Coordinates of C-alpha atoms in Angstrom, one line a residue:
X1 CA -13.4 -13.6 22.6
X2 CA -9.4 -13.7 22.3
X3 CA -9.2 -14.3 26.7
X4 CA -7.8 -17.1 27.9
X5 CA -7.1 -18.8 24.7
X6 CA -4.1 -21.1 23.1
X7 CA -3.4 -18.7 20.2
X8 CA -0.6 -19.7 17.5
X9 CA 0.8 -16.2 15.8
X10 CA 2.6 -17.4 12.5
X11 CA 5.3 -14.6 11.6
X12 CA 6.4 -11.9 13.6
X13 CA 7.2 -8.9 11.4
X14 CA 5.1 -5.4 13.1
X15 CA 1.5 -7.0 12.9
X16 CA 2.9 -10.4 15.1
X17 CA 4.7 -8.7 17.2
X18 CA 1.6 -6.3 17.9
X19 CA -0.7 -9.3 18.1
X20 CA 1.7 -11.2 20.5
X21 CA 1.7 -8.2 22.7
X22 CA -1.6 -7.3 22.7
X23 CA -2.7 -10.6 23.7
X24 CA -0.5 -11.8 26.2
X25 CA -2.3 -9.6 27.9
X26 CA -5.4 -10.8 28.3
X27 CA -4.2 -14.5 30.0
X28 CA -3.7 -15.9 26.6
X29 CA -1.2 -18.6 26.0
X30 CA 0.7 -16.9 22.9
X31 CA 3.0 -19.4 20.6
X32 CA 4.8 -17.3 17.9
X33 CA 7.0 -19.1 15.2
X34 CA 8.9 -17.3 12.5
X35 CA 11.0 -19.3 9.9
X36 CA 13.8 -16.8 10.5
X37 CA 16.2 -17.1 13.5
X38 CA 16.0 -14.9 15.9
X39 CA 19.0 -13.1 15.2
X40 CA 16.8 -11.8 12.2
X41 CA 14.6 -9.5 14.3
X42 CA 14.3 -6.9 16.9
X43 CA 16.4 -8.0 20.0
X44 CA 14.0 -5.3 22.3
X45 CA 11.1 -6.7 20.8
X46 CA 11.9 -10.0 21.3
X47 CA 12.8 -9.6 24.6
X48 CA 9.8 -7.9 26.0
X49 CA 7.3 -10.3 24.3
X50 CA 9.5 -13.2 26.4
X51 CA 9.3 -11.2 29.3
X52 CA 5.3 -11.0 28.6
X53 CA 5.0 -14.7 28.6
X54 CA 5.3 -15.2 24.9
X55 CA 6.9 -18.8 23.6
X56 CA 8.9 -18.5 20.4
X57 CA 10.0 -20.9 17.3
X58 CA 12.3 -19.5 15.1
X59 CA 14.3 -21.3 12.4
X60 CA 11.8 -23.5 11.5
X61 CA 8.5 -24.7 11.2
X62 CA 8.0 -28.2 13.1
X63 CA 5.8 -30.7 11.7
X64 CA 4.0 -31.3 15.3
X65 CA 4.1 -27.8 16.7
X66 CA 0.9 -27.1 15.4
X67 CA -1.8 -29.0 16.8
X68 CA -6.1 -29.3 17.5
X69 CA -5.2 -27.7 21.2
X70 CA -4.9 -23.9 19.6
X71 CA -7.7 -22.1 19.3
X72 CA -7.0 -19.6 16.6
X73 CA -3.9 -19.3 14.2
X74 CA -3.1 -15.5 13.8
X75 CA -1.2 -15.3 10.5
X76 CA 0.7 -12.6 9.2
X77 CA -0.5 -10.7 6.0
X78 CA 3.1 -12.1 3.9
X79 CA 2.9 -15.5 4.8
X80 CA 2.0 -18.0 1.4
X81 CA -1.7 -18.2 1.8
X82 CA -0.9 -22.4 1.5
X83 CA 1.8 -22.3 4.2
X84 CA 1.3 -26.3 5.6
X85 CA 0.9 -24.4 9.2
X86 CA -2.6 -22.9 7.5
X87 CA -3.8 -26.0 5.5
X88 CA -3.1 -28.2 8.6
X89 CA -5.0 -25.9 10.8
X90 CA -8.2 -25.9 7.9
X91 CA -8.1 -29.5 8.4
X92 CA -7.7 -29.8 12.3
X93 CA -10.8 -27.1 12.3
X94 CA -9.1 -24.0 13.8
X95 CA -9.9 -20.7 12.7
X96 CA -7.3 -18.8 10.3
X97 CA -7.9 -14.8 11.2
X98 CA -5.1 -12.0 10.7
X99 CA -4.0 -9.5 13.1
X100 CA -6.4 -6.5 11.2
X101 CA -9.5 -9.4 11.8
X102 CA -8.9 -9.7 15.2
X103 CA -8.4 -6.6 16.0
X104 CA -11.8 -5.6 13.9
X105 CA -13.5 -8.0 16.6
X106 CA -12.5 -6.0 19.7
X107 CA -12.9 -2.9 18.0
X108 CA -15.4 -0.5 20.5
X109 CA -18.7 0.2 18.8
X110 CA -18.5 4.1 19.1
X111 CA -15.2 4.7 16.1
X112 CA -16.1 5.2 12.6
X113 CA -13.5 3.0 10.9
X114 CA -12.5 4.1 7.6
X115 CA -10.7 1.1 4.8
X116 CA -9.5 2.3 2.3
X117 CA -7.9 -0.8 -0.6
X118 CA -7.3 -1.0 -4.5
X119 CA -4.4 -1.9 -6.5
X120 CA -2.7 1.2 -6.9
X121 CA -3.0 4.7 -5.0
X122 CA -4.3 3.7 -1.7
X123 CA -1.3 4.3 0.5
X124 CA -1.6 7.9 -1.6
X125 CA -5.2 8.0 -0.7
X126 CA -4.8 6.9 2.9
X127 CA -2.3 9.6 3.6
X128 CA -4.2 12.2 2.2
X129 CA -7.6 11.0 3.8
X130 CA -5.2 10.7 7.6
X131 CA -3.8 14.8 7.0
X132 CA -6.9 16.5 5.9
X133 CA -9.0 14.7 9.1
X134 CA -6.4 14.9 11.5
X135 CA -6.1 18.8 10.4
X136 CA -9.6 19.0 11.1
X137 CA -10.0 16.8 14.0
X138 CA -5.9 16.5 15.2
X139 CA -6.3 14.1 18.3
X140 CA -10.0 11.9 17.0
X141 CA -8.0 10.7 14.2
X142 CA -5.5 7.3 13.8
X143 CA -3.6 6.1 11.0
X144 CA -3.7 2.6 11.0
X145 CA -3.6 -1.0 8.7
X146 CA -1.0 -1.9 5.9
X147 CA 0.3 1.8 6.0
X148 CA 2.6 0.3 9.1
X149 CA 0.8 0.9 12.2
X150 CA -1.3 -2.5 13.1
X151 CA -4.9 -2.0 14.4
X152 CA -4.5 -3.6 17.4
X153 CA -1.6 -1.1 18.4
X154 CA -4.3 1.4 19.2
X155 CA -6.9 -0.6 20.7
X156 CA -5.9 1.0 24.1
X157 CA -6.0 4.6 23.2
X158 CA -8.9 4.4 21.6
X159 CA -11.7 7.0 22.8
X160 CA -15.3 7.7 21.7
X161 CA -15.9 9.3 18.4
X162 CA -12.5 8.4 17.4
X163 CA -11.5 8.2 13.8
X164 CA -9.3 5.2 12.2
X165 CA -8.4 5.7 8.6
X166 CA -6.7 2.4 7.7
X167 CA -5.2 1.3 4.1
X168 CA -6.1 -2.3 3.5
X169 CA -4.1 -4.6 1.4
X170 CA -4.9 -7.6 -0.6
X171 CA -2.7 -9.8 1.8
X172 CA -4.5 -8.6 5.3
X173 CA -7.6 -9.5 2.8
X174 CA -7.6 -13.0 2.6
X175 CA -7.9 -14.0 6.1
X176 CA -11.0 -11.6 7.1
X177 CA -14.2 -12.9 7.7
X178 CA -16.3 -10.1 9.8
X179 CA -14.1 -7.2 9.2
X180 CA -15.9 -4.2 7.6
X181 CA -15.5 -0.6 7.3
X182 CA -18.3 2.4 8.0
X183 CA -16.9 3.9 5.3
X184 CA -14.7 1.8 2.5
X185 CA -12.9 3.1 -0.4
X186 CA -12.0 1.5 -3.4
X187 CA -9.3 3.1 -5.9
X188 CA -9.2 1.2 -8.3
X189 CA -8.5 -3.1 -9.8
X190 CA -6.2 -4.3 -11.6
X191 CA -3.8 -7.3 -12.4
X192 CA -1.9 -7.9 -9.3
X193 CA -0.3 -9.8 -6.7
X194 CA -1.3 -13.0 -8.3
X195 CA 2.2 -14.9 -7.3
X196 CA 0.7 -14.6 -3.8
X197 CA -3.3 -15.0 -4.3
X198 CA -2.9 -17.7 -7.4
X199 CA -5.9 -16.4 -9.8
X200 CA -7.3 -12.6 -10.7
X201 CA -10.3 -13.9 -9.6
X202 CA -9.1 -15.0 -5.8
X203 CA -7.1 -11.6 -6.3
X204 CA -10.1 -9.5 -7.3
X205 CA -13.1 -11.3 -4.4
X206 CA -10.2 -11.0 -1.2
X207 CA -9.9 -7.0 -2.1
X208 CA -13.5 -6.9 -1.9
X209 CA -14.7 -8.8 1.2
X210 CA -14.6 -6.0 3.2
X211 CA -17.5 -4.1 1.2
X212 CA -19.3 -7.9 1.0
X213 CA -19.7 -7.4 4.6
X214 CA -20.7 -3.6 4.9
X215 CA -24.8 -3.2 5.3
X216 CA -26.9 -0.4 4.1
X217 CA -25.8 1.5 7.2
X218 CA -22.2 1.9 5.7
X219 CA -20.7 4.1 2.9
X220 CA -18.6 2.5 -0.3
X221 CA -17.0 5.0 -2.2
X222 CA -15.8 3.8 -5.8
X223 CA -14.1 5.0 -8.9
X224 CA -17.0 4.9 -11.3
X225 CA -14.1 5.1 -13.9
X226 CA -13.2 1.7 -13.3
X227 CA -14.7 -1.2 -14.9
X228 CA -13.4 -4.0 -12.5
X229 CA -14.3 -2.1 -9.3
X230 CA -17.9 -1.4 -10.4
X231 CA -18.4 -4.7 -11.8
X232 CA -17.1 -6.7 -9.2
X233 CA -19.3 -4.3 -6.2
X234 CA -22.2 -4.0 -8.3
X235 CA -24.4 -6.2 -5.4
X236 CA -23.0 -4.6 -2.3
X237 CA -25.9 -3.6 0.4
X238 CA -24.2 -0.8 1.1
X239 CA -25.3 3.1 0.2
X240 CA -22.4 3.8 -3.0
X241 CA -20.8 7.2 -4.1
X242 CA -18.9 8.1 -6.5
X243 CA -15.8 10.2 -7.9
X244 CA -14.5 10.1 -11.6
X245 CA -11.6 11.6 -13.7
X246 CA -13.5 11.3 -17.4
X247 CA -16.8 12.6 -16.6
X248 CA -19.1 14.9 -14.2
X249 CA -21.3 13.2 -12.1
X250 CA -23.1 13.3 -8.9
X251 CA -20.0 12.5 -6.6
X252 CA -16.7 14.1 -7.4
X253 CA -15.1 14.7 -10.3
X254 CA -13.2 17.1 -12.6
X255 CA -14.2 20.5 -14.1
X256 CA -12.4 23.3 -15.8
X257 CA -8.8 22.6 -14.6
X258 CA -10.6 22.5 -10.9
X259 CA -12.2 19.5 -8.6
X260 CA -15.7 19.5 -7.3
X261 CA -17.3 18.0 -5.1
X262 CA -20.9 17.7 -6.8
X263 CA -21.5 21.1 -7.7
X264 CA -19.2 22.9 -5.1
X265 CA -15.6 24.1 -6.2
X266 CA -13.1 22.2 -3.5
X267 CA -9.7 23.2 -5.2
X268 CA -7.6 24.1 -8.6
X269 CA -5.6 21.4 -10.4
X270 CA -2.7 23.9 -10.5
X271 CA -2.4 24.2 -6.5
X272 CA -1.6 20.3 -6.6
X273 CA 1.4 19.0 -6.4
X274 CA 1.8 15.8 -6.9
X275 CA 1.4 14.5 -10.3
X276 CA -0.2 12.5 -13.0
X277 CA -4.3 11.7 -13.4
X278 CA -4.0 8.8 -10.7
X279 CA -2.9 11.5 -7.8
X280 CA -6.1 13.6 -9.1
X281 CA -7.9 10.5 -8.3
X282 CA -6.1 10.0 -5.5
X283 CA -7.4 13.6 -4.2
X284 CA -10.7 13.2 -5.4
X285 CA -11.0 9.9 -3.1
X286 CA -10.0 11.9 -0.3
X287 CA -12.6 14.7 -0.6
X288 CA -15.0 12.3 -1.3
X289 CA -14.2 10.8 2.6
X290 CA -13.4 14.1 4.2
X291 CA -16.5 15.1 3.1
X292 CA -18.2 12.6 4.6
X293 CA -17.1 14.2 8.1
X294 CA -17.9 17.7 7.2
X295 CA -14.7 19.1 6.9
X296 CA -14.6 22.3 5.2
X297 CA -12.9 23.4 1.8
X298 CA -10.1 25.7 3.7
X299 CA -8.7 23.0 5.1
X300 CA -9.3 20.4 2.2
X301 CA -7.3 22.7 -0.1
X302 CA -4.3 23.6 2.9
X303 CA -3.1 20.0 2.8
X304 CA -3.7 19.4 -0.9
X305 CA -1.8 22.0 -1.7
X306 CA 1.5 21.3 0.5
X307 CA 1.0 17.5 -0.1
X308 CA 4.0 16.4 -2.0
X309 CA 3.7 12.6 -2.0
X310 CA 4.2 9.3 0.0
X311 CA 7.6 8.3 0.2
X312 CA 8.6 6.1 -2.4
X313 CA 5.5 6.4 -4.4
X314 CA 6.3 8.6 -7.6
X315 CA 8.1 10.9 -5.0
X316 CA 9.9 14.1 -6.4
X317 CA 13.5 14.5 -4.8
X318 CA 15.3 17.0 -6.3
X319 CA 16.6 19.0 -9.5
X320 CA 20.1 18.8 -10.2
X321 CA 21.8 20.3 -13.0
X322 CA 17.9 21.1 -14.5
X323 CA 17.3 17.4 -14.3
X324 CA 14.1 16.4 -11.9
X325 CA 14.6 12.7 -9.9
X326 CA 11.6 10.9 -9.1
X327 CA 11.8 7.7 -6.6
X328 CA 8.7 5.4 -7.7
X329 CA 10.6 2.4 -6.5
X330 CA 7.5 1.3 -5.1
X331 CA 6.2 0.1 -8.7
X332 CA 6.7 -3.4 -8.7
X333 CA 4.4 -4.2 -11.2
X334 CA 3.3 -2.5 -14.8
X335 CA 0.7 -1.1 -13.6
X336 CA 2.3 1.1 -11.3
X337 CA 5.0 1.9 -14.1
X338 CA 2.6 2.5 -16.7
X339 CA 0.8 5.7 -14.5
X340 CA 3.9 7.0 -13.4
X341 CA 5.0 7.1 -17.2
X342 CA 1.8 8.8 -18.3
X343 CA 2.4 11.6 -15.4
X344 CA 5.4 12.8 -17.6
X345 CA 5.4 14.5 -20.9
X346 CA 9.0 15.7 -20.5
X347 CA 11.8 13.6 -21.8
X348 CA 12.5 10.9 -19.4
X349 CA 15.0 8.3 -19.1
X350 CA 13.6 5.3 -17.0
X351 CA 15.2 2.5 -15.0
X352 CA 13.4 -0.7 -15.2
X353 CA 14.1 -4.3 -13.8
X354 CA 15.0 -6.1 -10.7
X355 CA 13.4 -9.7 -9.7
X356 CA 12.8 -12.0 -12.7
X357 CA 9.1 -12.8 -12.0
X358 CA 7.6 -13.2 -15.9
X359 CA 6.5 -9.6 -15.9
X360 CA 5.7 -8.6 -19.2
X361 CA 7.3 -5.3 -20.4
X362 CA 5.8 -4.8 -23.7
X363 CA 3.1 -3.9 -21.5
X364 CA 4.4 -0.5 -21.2
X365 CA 4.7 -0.3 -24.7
X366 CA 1.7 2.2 -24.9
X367 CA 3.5 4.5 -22.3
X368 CA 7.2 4.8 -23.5
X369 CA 6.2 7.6 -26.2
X370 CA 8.3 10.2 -23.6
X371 CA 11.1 7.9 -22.9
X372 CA 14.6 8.5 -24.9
X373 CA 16.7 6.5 -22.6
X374 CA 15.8 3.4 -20.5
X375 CA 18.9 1.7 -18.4
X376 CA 18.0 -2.1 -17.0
X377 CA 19.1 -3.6 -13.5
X378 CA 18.8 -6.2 -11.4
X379 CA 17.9 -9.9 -12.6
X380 CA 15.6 -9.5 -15.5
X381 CA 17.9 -6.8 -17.0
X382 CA 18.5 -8.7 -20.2
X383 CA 14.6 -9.2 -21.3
X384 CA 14.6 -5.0 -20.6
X385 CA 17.4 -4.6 -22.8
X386 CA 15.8 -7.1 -25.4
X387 CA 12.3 -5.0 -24.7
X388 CA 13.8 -1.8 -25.1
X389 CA 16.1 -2.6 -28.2
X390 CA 12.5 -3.7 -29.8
X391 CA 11.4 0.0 -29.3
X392 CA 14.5 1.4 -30.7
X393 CA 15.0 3.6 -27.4
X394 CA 18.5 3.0 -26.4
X395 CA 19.0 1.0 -23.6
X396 CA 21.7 0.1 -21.1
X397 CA 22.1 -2.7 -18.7
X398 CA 23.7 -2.7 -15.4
X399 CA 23.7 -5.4 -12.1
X400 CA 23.4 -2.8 -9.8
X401 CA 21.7 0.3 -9.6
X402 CA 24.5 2.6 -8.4
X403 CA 25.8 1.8 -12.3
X404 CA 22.7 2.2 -14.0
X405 CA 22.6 5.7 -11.9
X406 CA 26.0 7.1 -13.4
X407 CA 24.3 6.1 -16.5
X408 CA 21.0 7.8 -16.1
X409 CA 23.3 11.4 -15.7
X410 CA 25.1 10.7 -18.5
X411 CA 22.7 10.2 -21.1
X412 CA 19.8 12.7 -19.5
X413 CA 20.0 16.5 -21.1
X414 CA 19.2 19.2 -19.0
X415 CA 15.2 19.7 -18.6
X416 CA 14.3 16.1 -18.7
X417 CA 13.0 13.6 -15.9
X418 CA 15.0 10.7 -14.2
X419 CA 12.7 8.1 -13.1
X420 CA 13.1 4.9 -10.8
X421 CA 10.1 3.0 -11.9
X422 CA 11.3 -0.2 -12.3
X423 CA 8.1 -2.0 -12.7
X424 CA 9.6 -5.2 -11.0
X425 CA 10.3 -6.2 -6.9
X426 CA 13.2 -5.7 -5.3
X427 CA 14.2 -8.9 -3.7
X428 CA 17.1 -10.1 -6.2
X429 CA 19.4 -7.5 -4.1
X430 CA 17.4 -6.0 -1.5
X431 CA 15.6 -7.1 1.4
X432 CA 12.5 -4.8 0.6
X433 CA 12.0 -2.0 -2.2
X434 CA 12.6 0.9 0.1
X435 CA 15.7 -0.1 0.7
X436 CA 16.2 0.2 -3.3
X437 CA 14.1 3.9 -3.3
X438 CA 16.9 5.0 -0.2
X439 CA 19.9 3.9 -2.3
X440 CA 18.2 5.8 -5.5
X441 CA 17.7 9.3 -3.6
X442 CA 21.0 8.9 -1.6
X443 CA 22.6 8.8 -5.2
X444 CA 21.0 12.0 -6.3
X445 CA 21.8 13.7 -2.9
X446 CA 25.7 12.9 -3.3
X447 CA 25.0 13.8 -7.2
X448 CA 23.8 17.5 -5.9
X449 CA 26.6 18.0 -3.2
X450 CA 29.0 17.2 -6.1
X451 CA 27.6 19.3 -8.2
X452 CA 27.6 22.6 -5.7
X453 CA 31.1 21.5 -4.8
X454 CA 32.3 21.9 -8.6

């Protein structure tokens, strides 16, 4: 299938580089072209793909580089989804795949590959599902997919009964065709990502191909709680369960300050850590797949209850001065701002803003009943000033974060919550969010040595 073919790999990031690697060696002629120069990436990497027979293009995308000689054009999940190098190859009849749909094609028949998407919580979920297997099964089990660890990376090491738990995003979505899970998970839908995908409903049908293409051999697992989800899977072929937050039903779902899995007890709310109704979701999701494998309660509730959250993702880093810090610099959208405000009912001082992108803020109107403080950065810091000032919640404004910090200690009394939520992305001032999420906990770890030095 992917032997002996003229392959064009468009980006290099982790999934090209893996891609390029991979195939090079199977006596394919491998073309990679990156926009950025080369000084932009990993020297090693670079150098070992070279050394592997790889050609590179960096700096540019040539008009006739691309032509009806290539066989398959491998594109990486970020690049525009109308890049010219995909419309030409439409038109000159070569196939578009991703690295995660290649891969999916020389995938061995005897793994149970797990997918787990949705517009918020499934790194969370992913995590979770990849500690409470790999507790139970250590060695069987991989991490794999959006998470940072491209399929194709373990193709090698791959041995019978082997376990891949793989987080799915809407961006390694749109170029799948046969890719599809034994057992897929779907969090949740909402607004998202539409810069990139163009329409909600392009947005909504690429997070679901993957269950399109399960049969009534495989497992979907859905939030029955959400409207979009179940609407948008209600004509899959494969055999659906269920977990829900509002309601008991057969699947998972909350009783009495406790989780259960159908009728059976798995764990207490109050020996979990991480917080806010999405991370009980988040939980219940990841019973609902480790139960699929058997594993037994003991070991459910062990990593449950030490679990304290993905980097970056509503992630508790310290108490200084009776003040908790949260890093949820991850939330670049409402959405994501909005649950991480309703996980609070301390008072909390928010900062808000980055990249100018037309978010609407008055969104989180709903959620700001908590909030006493709210300090704006980045680009669109004026429109969270103007937002703010429209809620009567005092609000300050600052270019750069390490201001708006100084700011948040200032005007936060003792038993309240800082949070970096900033509902917005990062790429006014910083090559990627976490990167904005390092800066913010570095500030509280200087904050804390300050304060034990006083």
């Amino acid at each position: 299938m992917f032997d002996n073919k003229k392959i064009f790999i468009l980006g290099m990031a982790r999934s090209g580089y893996e891609a390029a690697k991979y195939l090079s060696t199977r006596r394919n002629k491998v073309i990679l072209n990156d926009g950025k120069e080369e000084s932009f990436h990993n020297q090693e990497q670079v150098e070992e793909l070279k050394k592997l027979g790889v050609e590179f293009v960096f700096g540019s995308h040539p008009d006739d580089l691309l032509d009806s000689s290539f066989d398959y054009l491998i594109k990486n999940p970020g690049v525009p989804i109308d890049h010219k190098y995909v419309v030409k190859a439409q038109e000159l009849g070569i196939e578009v795949i991703n690295e995660v749909e290649m891969s999916y094609r020389l995938l061995p028949e005897d793994v149970t590959l797990v997918g787990i998407t949705g517009t918020n919580g499934k790194t969370t979920t992913t995590t979770l599902t990849y500690e409470i297997l790999h507790e139970a099964m250590h060695e069987r089990v991989h991490l794999a997919g959006n998470i940072g660890y491209p399929l194709c990376s373990f193709l090698e090491k791959l041995k019978k009964d082997d376990i891949i738990v793989m987080e799915v995003s809407c961006q390694q979505g749109e170029n799948i065709k046969e890719f599809k899970p034994n057992i897929g998970l779907f969090t949740n839908i909402s607004e998202a990502h539409i810069d990139f995908l163009k329409t909600f409903d392009h947005y909504k049908e690429v997070k679901s191909r993957m269950f399109y293409n399960q049969t009534k051999d495989d497992i979907a697992i859905l939030n029955i709680e959400n409207d979009q989800v179940m609407n948008q899977l209600k004509n899959i072929q494969s055999k659906t369960k269920y977990f829900s937050s509002k309601n008991e039903i057969n699947g998972c779902y909350l009783k009495e300050d406790a989780i259960y899995y159908y009728e059976d007890k798995v764990i207490d709310i109050k020996d979990i850590k991480i917080p806010g109704i999405h991370n009980l979701e988040n939980c219940m999701a990841a019973i609902m797949i480790a139960k699929e494998f058997d594993v037994d309660n003991k070991i459910i509730d062990k990593v449950l209850s030490e679990f304290k959250g993905v980097e970056h993702r509503l992630e508790y880093v310290d108490t200084v001065n009776d003040v908790r810090y949260y890093n949820d610099t991850e939330a670049t959208n409402i959405k994501c701002t909005q649950i991480a405000l309703a996980s609070f009912i301390e008072p909390t001082t928010i900062i808000l803003g980055g990249l100018e992108r037309g978010q609407v803020f008055d969104d989180l109107a709903p959620y700001m009943k908590n909030v006493k403080n709210i300090i704006g950065i980045g680009e669109c810091r004026h429109r969270v000033k103007a937002f703010g000032e429209n809620l009567n919640i005092p609000t300050y404004v600052y270019e750069k974060l390490s201001d708006g910090f100084k700011k948040c200690v200032e005007v936060t009394s003792p038993g309240g919550i800082i949070l970096l939520s900033p509902a917005s992305a990062s790429w006014d001032q910083y090559k990627e969010c976490e990167i904005r999420g390092a800066e913010f906990k570095k500030h509280v770890s200087d904050l804390k040595k300050g304060s034990a030095d006083e």
